[in-house]
mmCIF file of C-alpha atoms in Angstrom:
data_model
loop_
_atom_site.group_PDB
_atom_site.id
_atom_site.type_symbol
_atom_site.label_atom_id
_atom_site.label_comp_id
_atom_site.label_asym_id
_atom_site.label_seq_id
_atom_site.Cartn_x
_atom_site.Cartn_y
_atom_site.Cartn_z
ATOM 1 C CA MET A 1 -11.396 28.751 24.122
ATOM 2 C CA ASN A 2 -13.839 26.055 25.293
ATOM 3 C CA HIS A 3 -13.557 22.550 23.883
ATOM 4 C CA PRO A 4 -15.600 19.385 24.440
ATOM 5 C CA GLU A 5 -14.301 17.049 27.109
ATOM 6 C CA PRO A 6 -12.839 13.932 25.443
ATOM 7 C CA VAL A 7 -13.627 10.414 26.560
ATOM 8 C CA ALA A 8 -10.909 9.011 28.832
ATOM 9 C CA ALA A 9 -8.341 7.038 26.853
ATOM 10 C CA VAL A 10 -8.703 3.236 26.777
ATOM 11 C CA PRO A 11 -5.563 1.262 27.790
ATOM 12 C CA GLY A 12 -3.606 -0.449 25.035
ATOM 13 C CA ARG A 13 -1.108 -3.349 25.146
ATOM 14 C CA PRO A 14 2.469 -3.208 26.478
ATOM 15 C CA ILE A 15 5.516 -1.986 24.532
ATOM 16 C CA ALA A 16 8.738 -3.132 26.233
ATOM 17 C CA GLY A 17 7.112 -2.822 29.632
ATOM 18 C CA MET A 18 5.465 0.522 28.888
ATOM 19 C CA ARG A 19 1.655 0.666 28.758
ATOM 20 C CA PRO A 20 0.357 3.092 26.123
ATOM 21 C CA ALA A 21 -3.236 4.110 25.642
ATOM 22 C CA LEU A 22 -5.001 2.221 22.868
ATOM 23 C CA ILE A 23 -5.083 5.470 20.890
ATOM 24 C CA GLY A 24 -1.748 7.229 20.452
ATOM 25 C CA PHE A 25 -1.198 10.758 19.208
ATOM 26 C CA GLY A 26 0.358 11.025 15.746
ATOM 27 C CA GLY A 27 2.461 14.121 15.192
ATOM 28 C CA ALA A 28 2.688 14.195 11.375
ATOM 29 C CA PRO A 29 -0.122 16.781 10.904
ATOM 30 C CA LEU A 30 1.589 19.056 13.455
ATOM 31 C CA GLY A 31 4.354 19.501 10.893
ATOM 32 C CA ASP A 32 1.886 21.400 8.669
ATOM 33 C CA LEU A 33 1.321 18.305 6.561
ATOM 34 C CA TYR A 34 -1.933 19.373 4.929
ATOM 35 C CA GLN A 35 -2.248 22.977 6.056
ATOM 36 C CA HIS A 36 -0.476 25.733 7.949
ATOM 37 C CA LEU A 37 -1.649 25.290 11.530
ATOM 38 C CA ASP A 38 -2.265 28.035 14.031
ATOM 39 C CA GLU A 39 0.400 27.720 16.715
ATOM 40 C CA ASP A 40 -2.004 28.114 19.630
ATOM 41 C CA VAL A 41 -4.399 25.502 18.235
ATOM 42 C CA ALA A 42 -1.526 23.079 17.632
ATOM 43 C CA GLN A 43 -0.486 23.427 21.274
ATOM 44 C CA GLU A 44 -4.074 23.067 22.491
ATOM 45 C CA THR A 45 -4.433 19.879 20.457
ATOM 46 C CA VAL A 46 -1.456 18.163 22.053
ATOM 47 C CA ALA A 47 -2.563 19.400 25.479
ATOM 48 C CA ALA A 48 -6.064 17.995 24.917
ATOM 49 C CA ALA A 49 -4.641 14.592 23.986
ATOM 50 C CA LEU A 50 -2.409 14.449 27.056
ATOM 51 C CA ALA A 51 -5.200 15.641 29.345
ATOM 52 C CA ALA A 52 -7.484 12.886 28.018
ATOM 53 C CA GLY A 53 -4.996 10.180 28.949
ATOM 54 C CA ILE A 54 -3.367 9.678 25.547
ATOM 55 C CA ASN A 55 0.085 8.943 26.886
ATOM 56 C CA LEU A 56 1.951 7.974 23.701
ATOM 57 C CA VAL A 57 3.048 10.723 21.329
ATOM 58 C CA ASP A 58 4.762 9.824 18.065
ATOM 59 C CA THR A 59 6.698 12.235 15.894
ATOM 60 C CA SER A 60 9.672 12.388 13.517
ATOM 61 C CA PRO A 61 12.271 14.856 12.249
ATOM 62 C CA LEU A 62 10.601 14.527 8.842
ATOM 63 C CA TYR A 63 7.291 15.955 10.042
ATOM 64 C CA GLY A 64 7.582 19.574 8.992
ATOM 65 C CA HIS A 65 11.383 19.185 9.042
ATOM 66 C CA GLY A 66 11.420 19.536 12.818
ATOM 67 C CA LEU A 67 8.272 21.613 13.356
ATOM 68 C CA SER A 68 6.247 18.718 14.778
ATOM 69 C CA GLU A 69 8.967 17.941 17.318
ATOM 70 C CA HIS A 70 9.181 21.615 18.311
ATOM 71 C CA ARG A 71 5.427 21.818 18.909
ATOM 72 C CA ILE A 72 5.302 18.546 20.816
ATOM 73 C CA GLY A 73 8.298 19.610 22.887
ATOM 74 C CA ALA A 74 6.535 22.800 23.921
ATOM 75 C CA ALA A 75 3.530 20.763 25.068
ATOM 76 C CA LEU A 76 5.693 18.255 26.941
ATOM 77 C CA ARG A 77 7.192 21.019 29.052
ATOM 78 C CA ARG A 78 3.754 21.630 30.578
ATOM 79 C CA VAL A 79 3.289 18.082 31.913
ATOM 80 C CA PRO A 80 5.374 15.584 33.928
ATOM 81 C CA ARG A 81 7.761 14.043 31.410
ATOM 82 C CA ASP A 82 7.605 10.567 32.986
ATOM 83 C CA GLY A 83 3.881 10.370 32.249
ATOM 84 C CA VAL A 84 4.355 10.458 28.473
ATOM 85 C CA ILE A 85 5.794 7.802 26.143
ATOM 86 C CA VAL A 86 7.641 9.761 23.452
ATOM 87 C CA SER A 87 8.417 8.114 20.128
ATOM 88 C CA THR A 88 10.514 9.625 17.370
ATOM 89 C CA LYS A 89 12.580 8.388 14.453
ATOM 90 C CA VAL A 90 16.005 8.368 12.819
ATOM 91 C CA GLY A 91 17.078 8.210 9.187
ATOM 92 C CA ARG A 92 17.110 11.937 8.468
ATOM 93 C CA TRP A 93 18.787 14.923 10.060
ATOM 94 C CA MET A 94 18.238 18.562 9.285
ATOM 95 C CA LYS A 95 20.824 20.846 7.673
ATOM 96 C CA PRO A 96 20.047 24.505 8.470
ATOM 97 C CA GLY A 97 21.446 26.946 5.964
ATOM 98 C CA ALA A 98 21.412 24.524 3.046
ATOM 99 C CA PRO A 99 19.304 25.400 -0.025
ATOM 100 C CA LYS A 100 15.652 24.863 0.798
ATOM 101 C CA THR A 101 13.838 22.109 -1.080
ATOM 102 C CA ASP A 102 10.121 21.312 -1.298
ATOM 103 C CA GLY A 103 10.369 17.546 -1.677
ATOM 104 C CA SER A 104 8.951 16.602 1.725
ATOM 105 C CA GLY A 105 5.318 16.907 0.657
ATOM 106 C CA TYR A 106 4.504 19.154 3.618
ATOM 107 C CA ARG A 107 2.443 22.266 3.070
ATOM 108 C CA GLY A 108 4.471 24.164 5.666
ATOM 109 C CA GLY A 109 7.190 23.353 8.170
ATOM 110 C CA LEU A 110 10.624 24.729 8.965
ATOM 111 C CA PRO A 111 13.155 25.880 6.331
ATOM 112 C CA HIS A 112 15.684 23.144 7.071
ATOM 113 C CA PRO A 113 16.355 20.596 4.315
ATOM 114 C CA ALA A 114 16.527 16.950 5.380
ATOM 115 C CA VAL A 115 19.568 14.760 4.765
ATOM 116 C CA ILE A 116 18.758 11.050 4.429
ATOM 117 C CA ASP A 117 21.313 9.173 6.511
ATOM 118 C CA TYR A 118 20.943 5.641 7.924
ATOM 119 C CA SER A 119 24.530 5.423 9.177
ATOM 120 C CA TYR A 120 25.520 4.940 12.831
ATOM 121 C CA ASP A 121 26.664 8.550 13.138
ATOM 122 C CA GLY A 122 23.641 9.767 11.203
ATOM 123 C CA ALA A 123 21.268 8.064 13.630
ATOM 124 C CA MET A 124 23.089 9.547 16.618
ATOM 125 C CA ARG A 125 23.041 12.994 15.024
ATOM 126 C CA SER A 126 19.333 12.673 14.241
ATOM 127 C CA LEU A 127 18.528 11.736 17.836
ATOM 128 C CA GLU A 128 20.630 14.580 19.227
ATOM 129 C CA GLN A 129 18.738 17.094 17.086
ATOM 130 C CA SER A 130 15.414 15.566 18.124
ATOM 131 C CA LEU A 131 16.263 15.851 21.815
ATOM 132 C CA LEU A 132 17.022 19.535 21.357
ATOM 133 C CA ARG A 133 13.753 20.159 19.503
ATOM 134 C CA LEU A 134 11.709 18.126 21.990
ATOM 135 C CA GLY A 135 13.421 19.757 24.953
ATOM 136 C CA THR A 136 13.968 16.457 26.737
ATOM 137 C CA ASP A 137 16.940 14.339 27.741
ATOM 138 C CA HIS A 138 15.530 11.079 26.397
ATOM 139 C CA VAL A 139 12.932 9.481 24.178
ATOM 140 C CA ASP A 140 11.239 6.212 25.042
ATOM 141 C CA ILE A 141 10.809 4.681 21.576
ATOM 142 C CA LEU A 142 13.211 5.207 18.682
ATOM 143 C CA LEU A 143 12.337 3.963 15.196
ATOM 144 C CA ILE A 144 14.302 3.669 11.948
ATOM 145 C CA HIS A 145 12.122 5.599 9.516
ATOM 146 C CA ASP A 146 10.978 4.899 5.960
ATOM 147 C CA VAL A 147 13.252 2.068 4.829
ATOM 148 C CA ASP A 148 10.779 0.868 2.217
ATOM 149 C CA VAL A 149 10.107 0.810 -1.510
ATOM 150 C CA TRP A 150 7.475 3.538 -1.121
ATOM 151 C CA THR A 151 10.165 5.993 -0.012
ATOM 152 C CA HIS A 152 13.340 4.826 -1.747
ATOM 153 C CA GLY A 153 12.253 2.883 -4.813
ATOM 154 C CA GLU A 154 15.178 1.117 -6.465
ATOM 155 C CA GLN A 155 17.523 2.303 -3.690
ATOM 156 C CA MET A 156 15.625 0.384 -1.032
ATOM 157 C CA GLU A 157 18.060 -2.551 -0.836
ATOM 158 C CA GLN A 158 20.974 -0.180 -0.366
ATOM 159 C CA ARG A 159 19.062 1.721 2.325
ATOM 160 C CA PHE A 160 18.146 -1.514 4.119
ATOM 161 C CA ALA A 161 21.792 -2.573 4.241
ATOM 162 C CA GLU A 162 22.831 0.881 5.459
ATOM 163 C CA ALA A 163 20.172 0.837 8.163
ATOM 164 C CA MET A 164 21.052 -2.597 9.512
ATOM 165 C CA ASP A 165 24.793 -1.893 9.441
ATOM 166 C CA GLY A 166 24.479 1.627 10.839
ATOM 167 C CA ALA A 167 21.296 2.927 12.434
ATOM 168 C CA TYR A 168 20.364 -0.441 13.921
ATOM 169 C CA ARG A 169 23.738 -0.725 15.672
ATOM 170 C CA ALA A 170 23.259 2.777 17.063
ATOM 171 C CA LEU A 171 19.808 1.910 18.383
ATOM 172 C CA GLU A 172 21.156 -1.268 19.990
ATOM 173 C CA VAL A 173 23.787 0.776 21.825
ATOM 174 C CA LEU A 174 21.194 3.317 22.951
ATOM 175 C CA ARG A 175 18.858 0.580 24.243
ATOM 176 C CA ALA A 176 21.668 -1.237 26.046
ATOM 177 C CA SER A 177 22.724 1.979 27.769
ATOM 178 C CA GLY A 178 19.155 2.765 28.849
ATOM 179 C CA ALA A 179 19.013 5.924 26.727
ATOM 180 C CA VAL A 180 15.896 4.525 25.005
ATOM 181 C CA ARG A 181 13.558 1.782 26.197
ATOM 182 C CA ALA A 182 12.354 0.352 22.890
ATOM 183 C CA ILE A 183 13.751 0.289 19.356
ATOM 184 C CA GLY A 184 12.086 -0.515 16.071
ATOM 185 C CA VAL A 185 11.189 0.643 12.586
ATOM 186 C CA GLY A 186 8.455 2.790 11.085
ATOM 187 C CA VAL A 187 7.532 1.916 7.492
ATOM 188 C CA ASN A 188 4.675 1.765 4.986
ATOM 189 C CA GLU A 189 5.078 -1.880 3.948
ATOM 190 C CA ALA A 190 4.368 -5.083 5.868
ATOM 191 C CA GLN A 191 7.046 -6.959 3.925
ATOM 192 C CA MET A 192 9.704 -4.573 5.245
ATOM 193 C CA CYS A 193 8.479 -5.088 8.782
ATOM 194 C CA GLU A 194 8.967 -8.819 8.243
ATOM 195 C CA ARG A 195 12.490 -8.321 6.876
ATOM 196 C CA PHE A 196 13.544 -6.159 9.781
ATOM 197 C CA ALA A 197 11.918 -8.503 12.300
ATOM 198 C CA ARG A 198 13.982 -11.408 10.959
ATOM 199 C CA ALA A 199 17.188 -9.379 10.637
ATOM 200 C CA GLY A 200 17.409 -7.847 14.119
ATOM 201 C CA ASP A 201 16.169 -7.767 17.684
ATOM 202 C CA PHE A 202 13.372 -5.202 17.755
ATOM 203 C CA ASP A 203 10.829 -4.296 20.433
ATOM 204 C CA VAL A 204 8.270 -2.410 18.369
ATOM 205 C CA MET A 205 7.318 -1.599 14.794
ATOM 206 C CA MET A 206 5.091 1.083 13.357
ATOM 207 C CA LEU A 207 3.203 0.008 10.237
ATOM 208 C CA ALA A 208 1.235 2.584 8.253
ATOM 209 C CA GLY A 209 -1.750 1.696 6.093
ATOM 210 C CA ARG A 210 -1.248 -2.016 5.587
ATOM 211 C CA TYR A 211 -3.635 -3.357 8.186
ATOM 212 C CA SER A 212 -7.045 -1.770 8.113
ATOM 213 C CA LEU A 213 -10.694 -2.487 7.507
ATOM 214 C CA LEU A 214 -9.980 -1.924 3.819
ATOM 215 C CA GLU A 215 -6.842 -4.018 3.402
ATOM 216 C CA GLN A 216 -5.194 -6.707 5.511
ATOM 217 C CA GLY A 217 -1.836 -7.274 3.836
ATOM 218 C CA ALA A 218 -0.110 -7.784 7.195
ATOM 219 C CA LEU A 219 -2.586 -10.363 8.505
ATOM 220 C CA ASP A 220 -0.883 -13.602 7.446
ATOM 221 C CA GLY A 221 2.767 -12.563 7.445
ATOM 222 C CA PHE A 222 3.966 -9.750 9.635
ATOM 223 C CA LEU A 223 1.390 -9.760 12.442
ATOM 224 C CA PRO A 224 1.812 -13.463 13.340
ATOM 225 C CA LEU A 225 5.585 -12.933 13.217
ATOM 226 C CA ALA A 226 5.238 -9.949 15.554
ATOM 227 C CA LEU A 227 3.361 -12.113 18.051
ATOM 228 C CA GLU A 228 5.959 -14.874 17.744
ATOM 229 C CA LYS A 229 8.842 -12.458 18.377
ATOM 230 C CA ASN A 230 7.013 -10.351 20.972
ATOM 231 C CA ILE A 231 7.236 -7.242 18.803
ATOM 232 C CA ALA A 232 4.597 -4.686 19.734
ATOM 233 C CA VAL A 233 2.868 -3.053 16.779
ATOM 234 C CA MET A 234 1.963 0.621 16.519
ATOM 235 C CA LEU A 235 -0.597 0.895 13.735
ATOM 236 C CA ALA A 236 -0.812 4.127 11.763
ATOM 237 C CA GLY A 237 -2.761 5.084 8.661
ATOM 238 C CA VAL A 238 -5.760 2.978 9.699
ATOM 239 C CA PHE A 239 -8.056 5.217 7.628
ATOM 240 C CA ASN A 240 -5.883 4.594 4.541
ATOM 241 C CA SER A 241 -5.155 8.316 4.075
ATOM 242 C CA GLY A 242 -8.746 9.326 4.704
ATOM 243 C CA ILE A 243 -11.194 7.165 2.772
ATOM 244 C CA LEU A 244 -12.172 5.098 5.841
ATOM 245 C CA ALA A 245 -12.892 8.328 7.691
ATOM 246 C CA THR A 246 -14.772 10.170 4.954
ATOM 247 C CA GLY A 247 -16.409 7.267 3.147
ATOM 248 C CA ALA A 248 -16.518 6.654 -0.588
ATOM 249 C CA ARG A 249 -17.264 10.204 -1.618
ATOM 250 C CA PRO A 250 -15.877 11.934 -4.734
ATOM 251 C CA GLY A 251 -12.355 13.118 -4.095
ATOM 252 C CA ALA A 252 -11.750 10.696 -1.204
ATOM 253 C CA TYR A 253 -8.083 9.906 -0.669
ATOM 254 C CA TYR A 254 -6.457 6.475 -0.539
ATOM 255 C CA ASN A 255 -2.695 6.087 -0.025
ATOM 256 C CA TYR A 256 -2.218 9.866 -0.313
ATOM 257 C CA ARG A 257 -3.859 10.008 -3.738
ATOM 258 C CA PRO A 258 -7.435 10.230 -5.050
ATOM 259 C CA ALA A 259 -8.994 6.805 -4.612
ATOM 260 C CA PRO A 260 -9.391 4.688 -7.784
ATOM 261 C CA PRO A 261 -12.846 3.358 -8.744
ATOM 262 C CA GLU A 262 -12.289 -0.163 -7.366
ATOM 263 C CA ILE A 263 -11.319 1.209 -3.943
ATOM 264 C CA LEU A 264 -14.309 3.557 -3.905
ATOM 265 C CA ALA A 265 -16.576 0.619 -4.742
ATOM 266 C CA ARG A 266 -15.152 -1.598 -1.998
ATOM 267 C CA VAL A 267 -15.383 1.139 0.621
ATOM 268 C CA ALA A 268 -18.979 1.849 -0.420
ATOM 269 C CA ARG A 269 -19.829 -1.811 0.258
ATOM 270 C CA ILE A 270 -18.155 -1.682 3.691
ATOM 271 C CA GLU A 271 -19.949 1.572 4.448
ATOM 272 C CA ALA A 272 -23.304 0.059 3.542
ATOM 273 C CA VAL A 273 -22.811 -2.826 5.984
ATOM 274 C CA CYS A 274 -21.818 -0.387 8.716
ATOM 275 C CA ALA A 275 -24.852 1.803 8.035
ATOM 276 C CA ALA A 276 -27.161 -1.207 8.293
ATOM 277 C CA HIS A 277 -25.951 -1.655 11.881
ATOM 278 C CA GLY A 278 -25.995 2.025 12.780
ATOM 279 C CA VAL A 279 -22.204 2.166 13.009
ATOM 280 C CA ALA A 280 -20.080 4.960 11.575
ATOM 281 C CA LEU A 281 -17.425 3.816 9.100
ATOM 282 C CA PRO A 282 -14.476 5.290 11.073
ATOM 283 C CA GLN A 283 -15.849 3.703 14.258
ATOM 284 C CA ALA A 284 -15.712 0.265 12.642
ATOM 285 C CA ALA A 285 -12.305 1.005 11.101
ATOM 286 C CA LEU A 286 -10.789 1.844 14.490
ATOM 287 C CA ALA A 287 -12.381 -1.132 16.236
ATOM 288 C CA PHE A 288 -11.124 -3.540 13.582
ATOM 289 C CA ALA A 289 -7.568 -2.196 13.584
ATOM 290 C CA ALA A 290 -7.277 -2.245 17.365
ATOM 291 C CA ALA A 291 -8.617 -5.787 17.724
ATOM 292 C CA HIS A 292 -5.525 -7.663 16.551
ATOM 293 C CA PRO A 293 -3.601 -8.969 19.575
ATOM 294 C CA ALA A 294 -0.261 -7.805 18.145
ATOM 295 C CA VAL A 295 -1.432 -4.185 18.107
ATOM 296 C CA ALA A 296 -0.342 -2.180 21.147
ATOM 297 C CA THR A 297 -1.695 1.188 20.041
ATOM 298 C CA VAL A 298 -3.365 2.854 17.058
ATOM 299 C CA VAL A 299 -1.676 6.155 16.280
ATOM 300 C CA LEU A 300 -4.033 8.854 15.021
ATOM 301 C CA GLY A 301 -3.206 12.376 13.942
ATOM 302 C CA ALA A 302 -5.279 15.366 14.992
ATOM 303 C CA VAL A 303 -5.076 19.109 14.397
ATOM 304 C CA THR A 304 -7.761 20.346 16.811
ATOM 305 C CA PRO A 305 -8.902 19.372 20.308
ATOM 306 C CA GLU A 306 -12.264 18.444 18.762
ATOM 307 C CA GLU A 307 -10.564 15.844 16.557
ATOM 308 C CA VAL A 308 -8.864 14.349 19.619
ATOM 309 C CA ALA A 309 -12.233 14.088 21.395
ATOM 310 C CA ARG A 310 -13.877 12.567 18.313
ATOM 311 C CA ASN A 311 -11.176 9.898 17.948
ATOM 312 C CA LEU A 312 -11.524 8.849 21.582
ATOM 313 C CA ASP A 313 -15.300 8.818 21.362
ATOM 314 C CA LEU A 314 -15.204 6.572 18.285
ATOM 315 C CA VAL A 315 -12.906 3.999 19.861
ATOM 316 C CA ALA A 316 -15.017 3.865 23.037
ATOM 317 C CA ARG A 317 -18.228 2.930 21.184
ATOM 318 C CA PRO A 318 -19.072 -0.798 20.996
ATOM 319 C CA VAL A 319 -19.576 -2.407 17.596
ATOM 320 C CA PRO A 320 -22.203 -5.184 17.336
ATOM 321 C CA ALA A 321 -20.867 -8.651 16.543
ATOM 322 C CA ALA A 322 -23.382 -8.979 13.719
ATOM 323 C CA LEU A 323 -21.555 -6.274 11.764
ATOM 324 C CA TRP A 324 -18.408 -8.395 11.606
ATOM 325 C CA ASP A 325 -20.470 -11.432 10.618
ATOM 326 C CA ASP A 326 -21.983 -9.483 7.734
ATOM 327 C CA LEU A 327 -18.598 -8.141 6.591
ATOM 328 C CA ARG A 328 -17.303 -11.719 6.525
ATOM 329 C CA ALA A 329 -20.385 -12.915 4.646
ATOM 330 C CA GLU A 330 -19.801 -10.218 2.039
ATOM 331 C CA ARG A 331 -16.126 -11.275 1.782
ATOM 332 C CA LEU A 332 -15.072 -7.805 2.870
ATOM 333 C CA ILE A 333 -12.849 -9.065 5.698
ATOM 334 C CA PRO A 334 -11.157 -12.481 6.014
ATOM 335 C CA ASP A 335 -12.846 -15.094 8.179
ATOM 336 C CA HIS A 336 -9.742 -15.391 10.379
ATOM 337 C CA ALA A 337 -9.186 -11.666 10.959
ATOM 338 C CA PRO A 338 -9.520 -10.861 14.683
ATOM 339 C CA VAL A 339 -12.490 -8.669 15.616
ATOM 340 C CA PRO A 340 -13.416 -7.062 18.936
ATOM 341 C CA ALA A 341 -14.946 -9.266 21.601
ATOM 342 C CA CYS A 342 -18.420 -8.096 22.549
#
């Protein structure tokens, strides 16, 4: 099958001495998040990302209950392992043979229910399973996953205490031994990034959806703290579940749900400013997200080689300075939000 040649990946900023590309590869869709993927196409997609110079690949046991890690592992075996920064997560391990549940939200995936476990032993067990699925003897970045209100609701405080007393201690041991190079958290809320940053010694944090062209909840709290503590940031969800990629069309998604009228209206205003400068909305969204100096890499999912090429093409296009001036004038981004240098 012939695919378009992607634009070479642009370098990002360091994570614990590692230098990722500005665009990382997000493995959530490879777990059959939105659709059942063809196995060959899934493999071709990862291969296309690696061939284009995308050298950071992020995944998790949650993504398809191990399926994403299996697919990424198969792709890793075709390239030199030392050339890829592999990131995965702890907080869940899989229990084959237990009654299957459908609470993960994934359209497909493997028939192994997940057990939520932020204990020391649970983190070690999670990593051991991930290494087997990935087919490697180490990962480079290990994140504590989903300790936030979005995931745990009223149990969040209990989960935070469990994670700091258990999983965090395990990650410290793994980092000290050289088994992993960087440790951190991966969550959906900037406030939880701040709490973890103040509670422990972390190298990196993945934040999904809370710093984007649409919303900048992390701008005045977490991101300055990350710079102060030298915590590299991996941004995910920079299209806010799709609306900054599709535009304000009927049925557009925001935070995994149909966008409410006020979000549609705001995105339509942003889109109009972009159109006036001949800039695609997702192009501006990527440029804005990547411009903050705390951000090491922007992690984007893809399910075809064409999507990989499109993501790299978007990030390589320059955005005129006048667009940012107009967005500020319309009060659509804060005056002090960093924007790309022209």
